[in-house]
Coordinates of C-alpha atoms and ligand atoms in Angstrom, one line a residue:
M1 CA 10.0 13.3 -3.3
D2 CA 7.6 11.2 -0.8
T3 CA 9.2 8.8 1.2
E4 CA 7.4 6.4 0.3
L5 CA 9.3 6.8 -3.2
A6 CA 12.3 7.0 -1.9
S7 CA 11.7 3.6 -0.4
F8 CA 10.8 2.1 -3.4
I9 CA 13.7 3.5 -5.3
R10 CA 15.9 2.2 -3.2
E11 CA 14.6 -1.2 -2.9
H12 CA 15.1 -1.5 -6.8
K13 CA 18.2 -0.4 -7.0
D14 CA 19.0 -4.0 -5.0
L15 CA 16.8 -6.1 -6.9
T16 CA 18.4 -5.0 -10.0
R17 CA 21.5 -5.8 -9.0
R18 CA 20.0 -9.6 -7.4
F19 CA 19.1 -10.1 -10.7
F20 CA 21.3 -8.8 -13.2
L21 CA 19.3 -8.1 -17.3
R22 CA 20.6 -7.9 -20.0
L23 CA 19.1 -5.9 -23.0
G24 CA 20.1 -6.1 -26.6
A25 CA 22.2 -2.4 -27.1
V26 CA 19.2 0.6 -28.1
G27 CA 20.6 1.3 -31.3
A28 CA 22.5 4.2 -31.0
S29 CA 20.5 5.6 -34.7
S30 CA 17.4 6.4 -32.0
F31 CA 19.3 9.1 -29.8
S32 CA 21.3 10.9 -33.0
A33 CA 17.2 11.6 -33.6
L34 CA 18.0 14.5 -30.3
P35 CA 20.5 16.7 -30.9
L36 CA 20.4 17.9 -27.6
F37 CA 20.0 14.8 -25.7
C38 CA 22.4 12.5 -26.7
S39 CA 26.4 11.7 -27.8
D40 CA 26.9 12.0 -31.1
D41 CA 28.5 8.4 -32.3
G42 CA 27.5 4.3 -30.5
Q43 CA 25.9 4.5 -28.5
D44 CA 27.7 6.0 -24.5
P45 CA 28.8 2.7 -22.1
A46 CA 27.8 4.7 -19.3
L47 CA 24.6 4.8 -20.3
D48 CA 25.0 0.8 -21.8
R49 CA 26.2 0.0 -18.3
K50 CA 23.1 1.5 -16.3
I51 CA 20.8 -0.1 -19.1
R52 CA 22.2 -3.7 -18.0
E53 CA 22.0 -2.6 -14.4
I54 CA 17.7 -1.8 -14.5
E55 CA 15.3 -3.9 -13.3
S56 CA 14.1 -7.6 -14.8
W57 CA 10.7 -6.7 -16.7
L58 CA 8.7 -9.5 -15.3
T59 CA 9.5 -10.0 -10.9
L60 CA 10.2 -13.0 -8.9
Q61 CA 7.1 -13.8 -6.8
D62 CA 9.3 -13.2 -3.7
G63 CA 10.2 -9.6 -5.3
F64 CA 6.8 -8.5 -5.6
R65 CA 6.3 -5.8 -2.6
D66 CA 3.8 -7.4 -0.6
V67 CA 0.4 -5.2 0.6
S68 CA -0.6 -7.8 3.2
R69 CA -3.2 -7.0 6.2
G70 CA -4.2 -9.9 8.6
N71 CA -2.9 -10.0 12.1
P72 CA -1.3 -12.7 11.5
R73 CA -0.8 -11.9 8.2
P74 CA -1.7 -14.9 6.5
H75 CA 0.9 -16.4 4.1
S76 CA 2.3 -16.7 7.2
L77 CA 0.6 -19.8 9.1
D78 CA 2.7 -22.2 8.8
E79 CA 1.8 -25.3 6.6
A80 CA -0.6 -27.2 8.8
K81 CA -2.7 -24.4 10.4
R82 CA -3.3 -23.1 6.6
K83 CA -4.4 -27.0 5.7
K84 CA -6.9 -26.6 8.3
V85 CA -7.8 -23.3 7.3
G86 CA -8.3 -24.1 3.2
L87 CA -5.0 -22.5 2.0
T88 CA -3.7 -25.0 0.6
R89 CA -3.9 -26.6 -2.9
D90 CA -6.1 -29.9 -1.6
T91 CA -7.7 -28.0 1.5
W92 CA -9.3 -24.3 -0.2
S93 CA -12.8 -24.3 -1.3
L94 CA -14.4 -21.1 -2.3
E95 CA -18.2 -19.8 -1.2
V96 CA -19.7 -18.7 -3.9
L97 CA -23.8 -17.0 -2.3
S98 CA -26.0 -14.8 -2.5
D99 CA -26.0 -11.8 -0.5
P100 CA -28.5 -11.7 2.1
E101 CA -29.0 -8.1 3.0
N102 CA -29.4 -7.9 -1.6
K103 CA -30.3 -11.4 -2.2
A104 CA -29.3 -12.4 -5.6
S105 CA -31.5 -15.1 -7.6
L106 CA -29.3 -18.1 -8.1
G107 CA -30.6 -21.5 -9.3
R108 CA -28.1 -23.0 -6.7
Q109 CA -25.7 -21.9 -3.9
L110 CA -21.8 -23.1 -3.5
T111 CA -21.7 -23.8 -0.4
K112 CA -19.0 -26.0 2.8
K113 CA -22.3 -26.9 4.7
D114 CA -24.4 -28.8 1.3
N115 CA -20.5 -30.0 0.3
T116 CA -21.3 -28.3 -2.8
A117 CA -18.3 -26.0 -2.7
F118 CA -16.1 -24.8 -5.6
T119 CA -13.0 -27.0 -4.9
F120 CA -9.4 -26.1 -6.3
K121 CA -10.2 -29.8 -8.4
H122 CA -12.8 -27.8 -9.8
L123 CA -10.6 -25.0 -10.9
M124 CA -7.9 -27.4 -12.4
R125 CA -11.1 -29.5 -14.5
L126 CA -11.9 -26.0 -15.9
A127 CA -8.4 -25.3 -16.4
K128 CA -7.9 -27.4 -19.1
T129 CA -9.8 -25.8 -21.5
R130 CA -10.5 -22.4 -19.7
A131 CA -6.9 -21.1 -18.5
V132 CA -5.8 -18.2 -19.6
R133 CA -2.6 -15.8 -19.4
F134 CA -1.4 -12.1 -19.1
P135 CA 1.2 -9.9 -17.9
K136 CA -0.2 -7.4 -15.7
V137 CA 1.4 -5.0 -13.0
M138 CA 0.6 -4.9 -9.6
T139 CA 0.2 -1.6 -8.1
C140 CA -1.0 -0.5 -5.1
L141 CA -3.3 2.5 -5.3
N142 CA -2.2 4.1 -2.3
I143 CA 1.3 3.1 -2.4
G144 CA 0.9 4.1 -5.9
C145 CA 4.7 2.8 -7.2
P146 CA 4.1 -0.7 -9.0
L147 CA 5.2 -3.2 -6.5
G148 CA 5.6 -6.2 -9.5
N149 CA 5.0 -7.0 -12.5
G150 CA 4.0 -10.8 -14.2
I151 CA 2.4 -13.0 -16.1
W152 CA -1.0 -13.8 -14.2
E153 CA -2.6 -17.4 -15.1
G154 CA -6.2 -18.3 -14.0
V155 CA -9.7 -19.2 -15.0
P156 CA -12.4 -16.5 -15.6
L157 CA -14.6 -15.6 -12.8
R158 CA -17.8 -16.0 -14.8
E159 CA -17.3 -20.2 -15.1
V160 CA -17.8 -19.7 -12.0
L161 CA -20.4 -18.0 -11.7
W162 CA -22.7 -19.0 -14.5
L163 CA -22.3 -22.4 -11.7
T164 CA -24.8 -20.9 -9.4
Q165 CA -27.7 -20.7 -12.9
P166 CA -28.0 -17.1 -11.2
G167 CA -31.1 -15.2 -12.8
R168 CA -32.2 -11.2 -13.2
N169 CA -31.3 -10.1 -9.8
L170 CA -27.8 -10.4 -10.0
R171 CA -26.0 -7.0 -10.0
R172 CA -22.5 -7.4 -8.7
V173 CA -20.3 -9.6 -7.3
F174 CA -19.1 -9.2 -3.9
Y175 CA -16.1 -10.8 -2.7
H176 CA -13.0 -10.8 0.2
G177 CA -10.3 -13.5 1.5
Y178 CA -9.7 -15.6 4.7
H179 CA -9.0 -13.0 7.2
N180 CA -8.6 -15.3 10.4
D181 CA -12.1 -15.6 10.9
D182 CA -12.1 -11.9 12.5
P183 CA -14.4 -9.2 10.6
E184 CA -12.3 -6.6 11.7
Q185 CA -9.8 -8.2 9.8
M186 CA -11.6 -8.0 6.7
F187 CA -10.5 -6.8 3.2
R188 CA -13.7 -6.1 0.8
S189 CA -13.6 -5.7 -3.0
S190 CA -16.2 -5.6 -6.1
L191 CA -17.0 -5.6 -9.3
P192 CA -20.1 -5.4 -12.3
V193 CA -21.5 -8.7 -12.8
G194 CA -21.0 -6.4 -16.3
R195 CA -17.0 -6.4 -16.6
V196 CA -16.8 -9.8 -14.3
L197 CA -19.2 -11.8 -17.3
E198 CA -17.6 -9.5 -20.4
D199 CA -14.5 -8.3 -21.4
L200 CA -14.2 -4.9 -22.8
Y201 CA -12.1 -3.1 -25.6
D202 CA -9.7 -5.9 -25.6
L203 CA -8.9 -6.8 -22.1
P204 CA -7.9 -10.0 -20.9
P205 CA -10.5 -11.8 -17.9
V206 CA -11.5 -11.4 -14.3
I207 CA -9.5 -14.7 -13.2
L208 CA -8.8 -17.1 -10.3
C209 CA -5.5 -17.1 -10.2
Y210 CA -3.6 -19.9 -8.9
K211 CA -0.2 -19.8 -11.5
L212 CA 2.5 -16.6 -11.1
N213 CA 4.9 -16.6 -14.3
G214 CA 4.3 -20.4 -14.6
Q215 CA 5.1 -20.9 -10.8
W216 CA 2.1 -22.1 -7.8
L217 CA 1.5 -18.9 -6.8
E218 CA 3.5 -18.4 -3.4
P219 CA 1.6 -17.9 -0.4
R220 CA 2.6 -14.1 0.1
R221 CA 1.2 -13.9 -3.3
G222 CA -2.6 -15.1 -2.2
A223 CA -2.1 -18.8 -2.3
P224 CA -4.3 -21.0 -3.2
V225 CA -6.2 -18.8 -5.7
R226 CA -6.4 -14.7 -5.7
V227 CA -8.7 -12.8 -7.7
V228 CA -6.9 -10.7 -10.8
V229 CA -8.6 -8.2 -12.6
P230 CA -6.3 -7.5 -14.8
E231 CA -7.5 -3.3 -15.1
A232 CA -7.6 -3.0 -11.5
Y233 CA -5.7 -1.6 -9.2
G234 CA -4.0 -3.7 -6.8
F235 CA -6.8 -4.0 -4.3
K236 CA -9.2 -5.1 -6.4
N237 CA -7.1 -8.3 -6.5
I238 CA -7.8 -10.8 -3.3
K239 CA -5.7 -12.7 -1.6
W240 CA -6.8 -16.7 -0.2
L241 CA -9.7 -15.6 -1.6
S242 CA -12.5 -17.9 0.4
H243 CA -15.9 -16.4 -1.2
L244 CA -17.9 -14.5 -3.6
Y245 CA -21.5 -12.9 -2.5
L246 CA -23.2 -12.6 -6.6
T247 CA -26.0 -9.6 -5.2
N248 CA -28.2 -7.1 -6.7
D249 CA -26.8 -3.6 -4.5
W250 CA -25.6 -1.5 -7.8
R251 CA -22.8 -0.3 -4.9
A252 CA -18.8 -1.0 -4.2
N253 CA -18.6 -2.1 -1.1
D254 CA -14.7 -2.1 -1.3
T255 CA -13.1 -1.6 1.8
Y256 CA -10.8 0.5 -0.3
G257 CA -14.2 3.2 -1.3
E258 CA -14.0 3.8 2.8
Q259 CA -10.1 5.2 2.2
N260 CA -10.8 8.3 0.1
N261 CA -10.1 6.3 -3.2
D262 CA -12.1 5.9 -6.1
V263 CA -12.4 2.1 -6.5
D264 CA -13.8 2.5 -10.4
S265 CA -10.3 3.4 -11.7
P266 CA -8.8 1.5 -14.2
L267 CA -4.6 1.6 -14.0
K268 CA -3.2 5.4 -14.9
T269 CA -0.2 5.7 -17.3
F270 CA 2.5 7.4 -15.5
C271 CA 7.6 7.0 -15.6
D272 CA 9.5 7.2 -12.8
P273 CA 13.8 7.7 -13.0
F274 CA 15.6 5.8 -11.4
P275 CA 18.1 6.9 -8.9
L276 CA 20.7 9.7 -10.5
P277 CA 24.2 9.7 -9.1
S278 CA 24.6 12.2 -5.8
S279 CA 26.3 14.0 -7.9
V280 CA 28.7 14.1 -11.1
K281 CA 30.7 16.6 -12.0
T282 CA 30.4 19.6 -15.1
G283 CA 30.6 18.6 -18.3
Q284 CA 30.2 14.6 -18.1
P285 CA 26.7 13.5 -20.1
V286 CA 23.9 11.9 -17.6
P287 CA 23.3 8.2 -18.2
V288 CA 18.9 8.3 -17.2
T289 CA 17.1 5.4 -17.5
G290 CA 13.2 4.8 -15.2
Y291 CA 10.5 2.3 -15.4
A292 CA 7.2 3.4 -16.8
Q293 CA 4.0 2.1 -16.2
V294 CA 1.5 1.6 -19.0
G295 CA -1.8 2.1 -17.9
I296 CA -5.5 2.1 -19.5
S297 CA -4.6 4.6 -22.0
G298 CA -1.1 2.8 -23.1
L299 CA 2.5 3.8 -23.7
S300 CA 3.4 6.4 -26.9
K301 CA 6.5 8.3 -25.4
V302 CA 8.6 9.0 -22.6
Q303 CA 10.0 12.0 -21.9
V304 CA 12.6 14.4 -19.2
W305 CA 13.1 18.1 -18.6
I306 CA 16.5 18.9 -17.0
H307 CA 15.9 22.2 -14.7
N308 CA 18.4 24.3 -13.5
D309 CA 16.9 24.8 -10.2
A310 CA 18.4 28.4 -9.9
E311 CA 15.8 29.6 -12.6
K312 CA 12.5 29.9 -12.1
L313 CA 9.6 27.7 -12.9
P314 CA 7.5 28.3 -16.0
P315 CA 4.5 30.9 -14.5
E316 CA 1.2 29.2 -14.3
D317 CA 2.0 25.7 -15.9
E318 CA 0.8 23.5 -13.6
Y319 CA 1.5 20.6 -15.5
F320 CA 5.0 22.2 -16.9
L321 CA 2.7 21.1 -20.1
K322 CA 5.5 24.5 -21.9
A323 CA 8.5 23.0 -20.7
P324 CA 11.3 21.8 -23.2
W325 CA 10.3 18.5 -23.8
R326 CA 13.0 15.1 -24.8
D327 CA 12.4 12.3 -25.7
A328 CA 14.0 9.3 -24.0
T329 CA 13.9 5.8 -25.7
I330 CA 11.5 3.3 -24.7
L331 CA 13.7 0.5 -24.5
P332 CA 13.1 -3.0 -26.7
P333 CA 11.8 -5.8 -25.1
P334 CA 14.4 -7.6 -23.0
K335 CA 16.3 -11.1 -24.8
S336 CA 15.4 -12.4 -20.6
W337 CA 12.2 -11.5 -19.1
G338 CA 13.2 -12.8 -16.0
G339 CA 10.4 -13.4 -12.7
G340 CA 12.1 -16.7 -13.0
L341 CA 10.3 -18.0 -16.6
A342 CA 11.4 -22.0 -17.0
D343 CA 13.7 -21.5 -20.2
N344 CA 13.3 -17.7 -19.8
R345 CA 10.2 -18.6 -22.4
I346 CA 6.6 -17.0 -22.3
P347 CA 4.4 -20.0 -21.7
S348 CA 1.7 -20.3 -24.7
P349 CA 0.0 -18.6 -24.9
T350 CA -0.6 -15.9 -23.4
Y351 CA -2.5 -12.6 -24.2
G352 CA 0.0 -9.4 -26.2
F353 CA 2.5 -12.6 -27.7
D354 CA 2.6 -14.4 -30.2
P355 CA 2.5 -18.1 -29.6
K356 CA 4.2 -19.0 -31.8
T357 CA 7.5 -17.2 -31.4
G358 CA 6.8 -16.0 -28.1
Q359 CA 7.8 -12.6 -28.6
P360 CA 5.2 -9.6 -28.2
R361 CA 2.9 -9.2 -30.7
T362 CA 3.5 -5.0 -29.9
W363 CA 5.8 -3.0 -27.0
P364 CA 5.4 -1.7 -24.7
I365 CA 2.8 -4.1 -23.7
R366 CA -0.7 -2.6 -22.0
L367 CA -1.3 -2.6 -18.2
S368 CA 2.2 -3.8 -17.6
R369 CA 5.7 -1.6 -17.2
A370 CA 8.3 -0.7 -19.8
H371 CA 12.0 0.7 -19.0
W372 CA 13.4 3.5 -21.0
A373 CA 16.8 5.4 -21.2
V374 CA 18.2 8.5 -22.0
L375 CA 22.1 10.4 -22.4
L376 CA 21.8 13.9 -20.6
P377 CA 24.6 16.4 -21.9
G378 CA 27.2 17.9 -20.3
L379 CA 26.0 20.9 -17.7
P380 CA 27.5 23.4 -15.9
A381 CA 27.9 23.3 -12.2
G382 CA 24.6 24.1 -10.0
K383 CA 21.4 22.3 -8.7
Y384 CA 19.0 20.4 -10.9
T385 CA 15.8 18.8 -10.8
L386 CA 15.6 16.3 -14.0
R387 CA 11.8 15.4 -14.4
C388 CA 10.1 12.4 -16.7
R389 CA 6.9 12.1 -18.2
T390 CA 4.5 10.1 -20.3
I391 CA 2.7 11.2 -23.2
D392 CA -0.7 8.4 -23.5
S393 CA -1.5 7.1 -26.9
N394 CA -4.5 9.3 -27.0
G395 CA -1.2 12.0 -26.1
A396 CA -2.4 13.3 -23.7
A397 CA 0.5 14.0 -21.3
Q398 CA 1.4 12.9 -17.9
P399 CA -0.4 14.1 -15.0
L400 CA -3.4 14.5 -17.6
P401 CA -5.7 13.0 -18.1
R402 CA -6.0 12.1 -14.7
P403 CA -4.5 14.1 -12.7
F404 CA -6.3 13.3 -9.6
R405 CA -3.7 11.2 -6.6
K406 CA -7.3 8.9 -5.5
S407 CA -7.9 7.9 -9.6
G408 CA -3.8 6.6 -8.7
R409 CA -0.5 8.0 -9.2
A410 CA 0.1 10.1 -12.2
K411 CA 2.8 12.5 -10.9
I412 CA 5.5 14.1 -13.0
G413 CA 8.5 12.1 -12.1
E414 CA 11.2 14.3 -10.6
M415 CA 14.6 13.5 -9.7
P416 CA 17.7 15.7 -8.0
L417 CA 21.5 16.4 -9.8
T418 CA 24.2 18.4 -8.2
V419 CA 26.6 18.9 -11.2
E420 CA 30.2 19.7 -9.9
A421 CA 32.2 22.3 -10.9
Ligands
MTE1 N1 -6.6 -10.2 1.5 C1 -6.5 -10.0 1.1 N2 -5.3 -9.4 -0.3 C2 -5.5 -8.4 -0.2 C3 -5.1 -7.5 0.0 C4 -4.8 -7.7 1.5 O1 -4.3 -6.9 2.4 N3 -5.6 -8.8 1.8 N4 -4.5 -5.8 0.0 C5 -4.4 -6.2 -0.8 C6 -3.9 -4.7 -2.1 S1 -4.3 -3.1 -1.5 C7 -2.8 -4.0 -3.3 S2 -2.2 -3.4 -3.6 C8 -2.3 -6.6 -3.2 C9 -0.9 -6.4 -3.4 O2 -0.9 -7.2 -4.2 P1 0.2 -8.3 -3.8 O3 1.1 -8.3 -2.2 O4 0.6 -9.3 -4.0 O5 1.7 -7.7 -3.7 O6 -3.8 -6.9 -2.5 C10 -4.0 -7.0 -2.5 N5 -4.8 -8.5 -1.7
MO2 MO1 -2.6 -1.3 -2.5

């Protein structure tokens, strides 16, 4: 297991202690369909306990893991300095310019110099009629594990683009945030203009985001305004947004591209187990829980496989396609959403949720996360490896269909388990 993952899982454990979540008991029937992997009548109390310890579905703003560059990091500036550099709601403004290197044809630019920059007041005026909300898991392409899951609120970015009266030469949108006015510290990202203007495959729009889980975005999360791209990895979600450059360049200029990443990769579906006890007694059933990232291709199943390390792994089966995988149970929507939502209510309307009942229309929700559980049978003494994988809605078993690290993590989850005599 890589150390990044190890530290992630340790942090998850702390989170679960801090933010307890009560899940409804998962019906015994869903387990009895799995003769090899269930206790035969009713839910195992140890599994029940483990399910109750699972992290909340939504993450508190300060519970997100932070991926912020800058020296100092923009969110660490004191309030007076943040006011001075335009990082508060009353001082923020966004410049929307034609890229000097590859000019886009615009009727007008929105600049500080001409006093035409786009302000937070302008944003709130648009929000009255245009605001949208959607759930999204924020995942760093380089780290691989989710940093947090939230309901993000904002105004579609295209609304601002239209204010520039774009003409025929416009192919991409480049954008960056406040970076201590030091070009070396600039963290850049980009999108094809088509993605900004149109929402493909039932995706929510790319937004200028100002709220998370119903609260104003906090400095650490990119306040006052960040870009949020529903299907993208973290690096497209620029915090402390300050500049948009509309360009006729057809190439990406993302900082992450320089780090050997696929900059057009949508979120992959994958799962990981939560930590197991370091050892269990022989014959003692083992409750296992975990999370799944529901990527662009959805999630139809989570499966587990326990393998005795003393036995050889199947030869010429790199992705363990022939291993005896067993289905785990994808847990139903939680009773309590977490994330500090007022009155535990999903704000209405939110993509994927019924505005009347506040309940999800389908479950699990794409581009977000889900949790799962399974009870392993008692095992003979030995050293084992528990593996888990997802099957996406197209039937592709993890790490397929894109087993390449630089388009996002999809590695089959692994956890060691020692069974003592
Ligand atoms: N301005 C700016 N925006 C940024 C970054 C940054 O360093 N500077 N990091 C990006 C990366 S690589 C990730 S993974 C996400 C992480 O979002 P979070 O810190 O809210 O969890 O923010 C993105 N937005
Ligand atoms: Mo990242």
